[in-house]
C-alpha cells in the first residue's frame, strides 16, 4: 500500500490516482473538491468558444422555481486540444461568463434579456 511521509497508510479508493506535484501545477489550473450537494444534479456540456470563425455558443438553463446553481467554465490546455502535450503550456482563449434572464419577446418579436451576473473576461483556464 501507499504511505505518507509520516509512515501512515493511505486508503486508495476508486478514482484515486497519484502524480507528482510539479505535474499537477503544470496540467491543472484549478483543483476543486466536488461541490455537488445533496439533492443537486450535475450536467456537463461541450461548446465552442468564441474565435475568429464565430461567436461561440451559449447554453439555456430553464429554472422553474427558486434554486441555487453553480456554474463553471473550463477549457482544455491548447496542447491537449491539439493532441500534443508539448504544447500544453500554450495560452488558451480568454474566458468570461454572463448569466442572462429571459424577460420575454420585445415589440419586434426578438427575445429580451436582463443581465443577472457576469464575470469579467480573464486569461485563466477556468471561471466559476
CSV table of C-alpha atoms in Angstrom, one decimal:
chain,number,residue,atom,x,y,z
A,1,UNK,CA,0.0,0.0,0.0
A,2,UNK,CA,0.9,3.7,-0.2
A,3,UNK,CA,2.1,5.5,2.9
A,4,UNK,CA,2.6,9.2,3.5
A,5,UNK,CA,5.8,10.9,4.8
A,6,UNK,CA,4.7,10.1,8.4
A,7,UNK,CA,4.5,6.4,7.6
A,8,UNK,CA,0.7,6.3,7.9
A,9,UNK,CA,-1.1,4.1,5.3
A,10,UNK,CA,-3.3,5.9,2.8
A,11,UNK,CA,-6.5,4.4,1.6
A,12,UNK,CA,-6.8,4.1,-2.1
A,13,UNK,CA,-10.5,4.2,-3.2
A,14,UNK,CA,-11.9,4.1,-6.7
A,15,UNK,CA,-10.8,7.1,-8.7
A,16,UNK,CA,-7.7,7.6,-6.6
A,17,UNK,CA,-4.5,8.3,-8.6
A,18,UNK,CA,-1.1,9.7,-7.8
A,19,UNK,CA,1.0,12.2,-9.6
A,20,UNK,CA,4.0,14.5,-8.9
A,21,UNK,CA,3.0,17.9,-7.5
A,22,UNK,CA,5.0,19.5,-10.4
A,23,UNK,CA,2.7,17.8,-12.9
A,24,UNK,CA,-0.3,18.9,-11.0
A,25,UNK,CA,0.9,22.5,-11.3
A,26,UNK,CA,1.7,22.1,-15.0
A,27,UNK,CA,-1.5,20.4,-16.1
A,28,UNK,CA,-4.2,21.8,-13.8
A,29,UNK,CA,-5.1,25.4,-13.1
A,30,UNK,CA,-7.8,24.6,-10.6
A,31,UNK,CA,-8.4,21.6,-8.3
A,32,UNK,CA,-11.8,21.5,-6.6
A,33,UNK,CA,-13.3,19.0,-4.3
A,34,UNK,CA,-16.8,18.1,-5.6
A,35,UNK,CA,-19.2,20.9,-4.9
A,36,UNK,CA,-22.3,18.8,-5.6
A,37,UNK,CA,-24.6,18.9,-2.6
A,38,UNK,CA,-27.4,16.5,-1.6
A,39,UNK,CA,-30.4,17.0,-4.0
A,40,UNK,CA,-28.3,18.7,-6.6
A,41,UNK,CA,-27.8,17.4,-10.1
A,42,UNK,CA,-24.7,17.6,-12.3
A,43,UNK,CA,-24.6,18.3,-16.0
A,44,UNK,CA,-21.6,18.6,-18.4
A,45,UNK,CA,-21.8,20.1,-21.9
A,46,UNK,CA,-19.2,20.9,-24.5
A,47,UNK,CA,-19.2,24.0,-26.6
A,48,UNK,CA,-17.1,26.0,-29.0
A,49,UNK,CA,-15.6,29.2,-27.5
A,50,UNK,CA,-15.7,32.4,-29.5
A,51,UNK,CA,-12.9,32.6,-32.0
A,52,UNK,CA,-12.1,34.1,-35.5
A,53,UNK,CA,-14.6,31.7,-37.1
A,54,UNK,CA,-17.6,32.7,-34.9
A,55,UNK,CA,-19.1,34.0,-31.7
A,56,UNK,CA,-19.1,30.7,-29.9
A,57,UNK,CA,-22.1,29.0,-28.2
A,58,UNK,CA,-24.5,29.7,-25.4
A,59,UNK,CA,-26.4,27.5,-23.0
A,60,UNK,CA,-30.0,27.8,-22.0
A,61,UNK,CA,-31.0,26.7,-18.5
A,62,UNK,CA,-34.7,26.6,-17.7
A,63,UNK,CA,-35.4,27.2,-14.0
A,64,UNK,CA,-39.0,26.7,-12.9
A,65,UNK,CA,-38.6,27.5,-9.2
A,66,UNK,CA,-36.1,29.4,-6.9
A,67,UNK,CA,-32.9,27.4,-6.7
A,68,UNK,CA,-29.1,27.6,-6.5
A,69,UNK,CA,-26.9,27.0,-9.5
A,70,UNK,CA,-23.1,26.6,-9.5
A,71,UNK,CA,-21.7,27.4,-13.0
A,72,UNK,CA,-18.1,26.8,-14.1
A,73,UNK,CA,-16.3,27.0,-17.4
A,74,UNK,CA,-13.1,25.1,-18.1
A,75,UNK,CA,-11.1,24.9,-21.2
A,76,UNK,CA,-8.5,22.3,-22.1
A,77,UNK,CA,-5.0,23.4,-22.4
A,78,UNK,CA,-4.2,24.2,-26.1
A,79,UNK,CA,-1.8,21.3,-26.4
A,80,UNK,CA,-4.4,18.9,-25.1
A,81,UNK,CA,-6.9,20.1,-27.8
A,82,UNK,CA,-4.3,19.5,-30.5
A,83,UNK,CA,-3.3,16.2,-29.0
A,84,UNK,CA,0.4,17.2,-28.4
A,85,UNK,CA,1.4,17.5,-24.7
A,86,UNK,CA,4.5,19.5,-25.8
A,87,UNK,CA,2.0,22.4,-26.5
A,88,UNK,CA,0.4,22.1,-23.0
A,89,UNK,CA,1.9,25.4,-21.8
A,90,UNK,CA,0.4,27.5,-24.6
A,91,UNK,CA,-2.2,30.1,-23.6
A,92,UNK,CA,-5.9,29.5,-24.0
A,93,UNK,CA,-8.6,31.9,-25.1
A,94,UNK,CA,-9.7,34.4,-22.5
A,95,UNK,CA,-12.9,33.4,-20.7
A,96,UNK,CA,-15.8,35.3,-19.3
A,97,UNK,CA,-19.3,34.3,-18.0
A,98,UNK,CA,-22.6,36.2,-18.3
A,99,UNK,CA,-25.9,35.0,-16.8
A,100,UNK,CA,-28.9,36.4,-18.5
A,101,UNK,CA,-32.6,36.2,-17.6
A,102,UNK,CA,-35.1,35.9,-20.5
A,103,UNK,CA,-37.8,38.6,-20.0
A,104,UNK,CA,-39.9,37.7,-23.0
A,105,UNK,CA,-40.2,39.0,-26.5
A,106,UNK,CA,-39.8,42.6,-27.5
A,107,UNK,CA,-42.0,44.6,-29.8
A,108,UNK,CA,-40.0,43.2,-32.7
A,109,UNK,CA,-40.6,39.6,-31.6
A,110,UNK,CA,-36.9,39.1,-30.6
A,111,UNK,CA,-36.1,37.8,-27.1
A,112,UNK,CA,-35.3,40.4,-24.5
A,113,UNK,CA,-32.7,39.6,-21.8
A,114,UNK,CA,-31.7,41.1,-18.4
A,115,UNK,CA,-28.1,40.8,-17.2
A,116,UNK,CA,-28.2,39.0,-13.8
A,117,UNK,CA,-24.5,38.5,-13.2
A,118,UNK,CA,-21.2,38.5,-15.0
A,119,UNK,CA,-17.5,37.7,-14.5
A,120,UNK,CA,-15.1,39.8,-16.5
A,121,UNK,CA,-13.0,38.1,-19.2
A,122,UNK,CA,-9.8,36.7,-17.8
A,123,UNK,CA,-6.8,34.7,-19.2
A,124,UNK,CA,-7.3,32.0,-16.6
A,125,UNK,CA,-8.2,28.5,-17.8
A,126,UNK,CA,-11.4,28.4,-15.8
A,127,UNK,CA,-14.1,30.7,-14.3
A,128,UNK,CA,-16.9,30.0,-11.9
